[in-house]
Amino acid sequence: MIRHIVLFSAKDKQDLHTIHQGLSILRDIPHARTLEVVLNEKHDAWSDEIDVVVYGEFDDEAALAAYKAHPLYEESIRRVRPLRETRIAVDFTSPARG
């Protein structure tokens, strides 16, 4: 299983709702086992730069590639890219839960 985590920060904190909405359309893409789009609750005293987190689980690299090729993925980029300051992506293979 591939875990896909993307961290975003907003250029302007007033755009957080719009960024969250723009990323939330990713949940309608059918290739993920799980896909969450959440606001960072910022409980960590050392770091509070990240505002929104996208967390996905995919069966394999093909499923992740299909997700990224979906038109809603491109639409999400179009909506969010102008509003975000930071985008950090992490992908790693993990044993399936079960």
Coordinates of C-alpha atoms in Angstrom, one line a residue:
M1 CA 0.0 0.0 0.0
I2 CA 1.2 3.5 -0.8
R3 CA 0.6 6.2 1.7
H4 CA 0.4 9.7 0.1
I5 CA 0.7 12.7 2.4
V6 CA 0.7 16.3 1.2
L7 CA 1.1 19.3 3.5
F8 CA 0.0 22.8 2.5
S9 CA 0.3 26.3 4.0
A10 CA -1.7 29.3 2.9
K11 CA -0.1 32.5 1.7
D12 CA -3.0 34.3 3.4
K13 CA -4.8 32.6 6.3
Q14 CA -8.1 34.1 5.1
D15 CA -7.9 31.7 2.2
L16 CA -7.9 28.5 4.4
H17 CA -11.5 27.7 3.8
T18 CA -11.1 28.1 0.0
I19 CA -7.9 25.9 0.0
H20 CA -9.7 23.3 2.1
Q21 CA -12.6 23.3 -0.3
G22 CA -10.3 23.1 -3.4
L23 CA -8.5 20.1 -1.9
S24 CA -11.7 18.4 -0.7
I25 CA -12.8 17.7 -4.3
L26 CA -10.0 15.1 -4.3
R27 CA -12.2 12.9 -2.2
D28 CA -14.4 12.4 -5.3
I29 CA -11.6 10.6 -7.2
P30 CA -12.3 6.9 -7.0
H31 CA -8.7 5.4 -6.9
A32 CA -7.9 5.8 -3.2
R33 CA -8.7 3.4 -0.5
T34 CA -9.0 6.3 1.8
L35 CA -8.6 10.0 1.3
E36 CA -8.8 12.7 4.0
V37 CA -8.5 16.4 3.7
V38 CA -8.2 18.1 7.1
L39 CA -7.2 21.3 8.7
N40 CA -4.1 21.0 10.8
E41 CA -5.1 21.3 14.5
K42 CA -1.6 22.6 15.3
H43 CA -1.1 20.8 18.6
D44 CA 2.7 20.7 18.1
A45 CA 4.6 23.4 19.9
W46 CA 7.6 23.2 17.6
S47 CA 5.8 23.7 14.2
D48 CA 2.6 25.4 13.2
E49 CA 3.4 26.3 9.5
I50 CA 1.2 23.6 7.9
D51 CA -2.4 24.5 7.5
V52 CA -4.1 21.7 5.5
V53 CA -3.2 18.0 5.2
V54 CA -4.2 15.6 2.5
Y55 CA -3.8 11.9 3.5
G56 CA -4.4 9.1 1.1
E57 CA -3.9 5.4 0.9
F58 CA -3.6 3.6 -2.4
D59 CA -3.3 0.0 -3.3
D60 CA -0.2 0.5 -5.5
E61 CA 1.7 3.0 -7.7
A62 CA -0.8 2.4 -10.5
A63 CA -3.7 3.6 -8.3
L64 CA -1.8 6.6 -7.2
A65 CA -0.9 7.5 -10.8
A66 CA -4.6 7.1 -11.8
Y67 CA -5.6 9.4 -9.0
K68 CA -3.1 12.0 -10.2
A69 CA -4.3 11.7 -13.8
H70 CA -7.9 12.3 -12.9
P71 CA -9.5 15.6 -14.1
L72 CA -10.5 16.5 -10.5
Y73 CA -6.8 16.4 -9.5
E74 CA -6.0 19.0 -12.1
E75 CA -9.0 21.1 -11.0
S76 CA -7.8 21.0 -7.4
I77 CA -4.4 22.2 -8.5
R78 CA -6.0 25.0 -10.5
R79 CA -8.0 26.2 -7.4
V80 CA -5.3 25.8 -4.8
R81 CA -1.9 26.6 -6.3
P82 CA -2.4 30.4 -6.5
L83 CA -3.4 30.4 -2.8
R84 CA -0.8 28.2 -1.2
E85 CA 2.7 29.1 0.1
T86 CA 4.0 25.6 0.7
R87 CA 3.3 22.2 -0.7
I88 CA 5.3 19.2 0.6
A89 CA 4.5 15.7 -0.6
V90 CA 5.6 12.4 1.0
D91 CA 4.9 9.0 -0.5
F92 CA 5.9 5.7 1.1
T93 CA 5.1 2.0 0.9
S94 CA 3.6 0.5 4.0
P95 CA 2.2 -2.9 4.7
A96 CA -1.6 -3.0 4.2
R97 CA -3.7 -2.9 7.4
G98 CA -5.7 -5.8 8.0

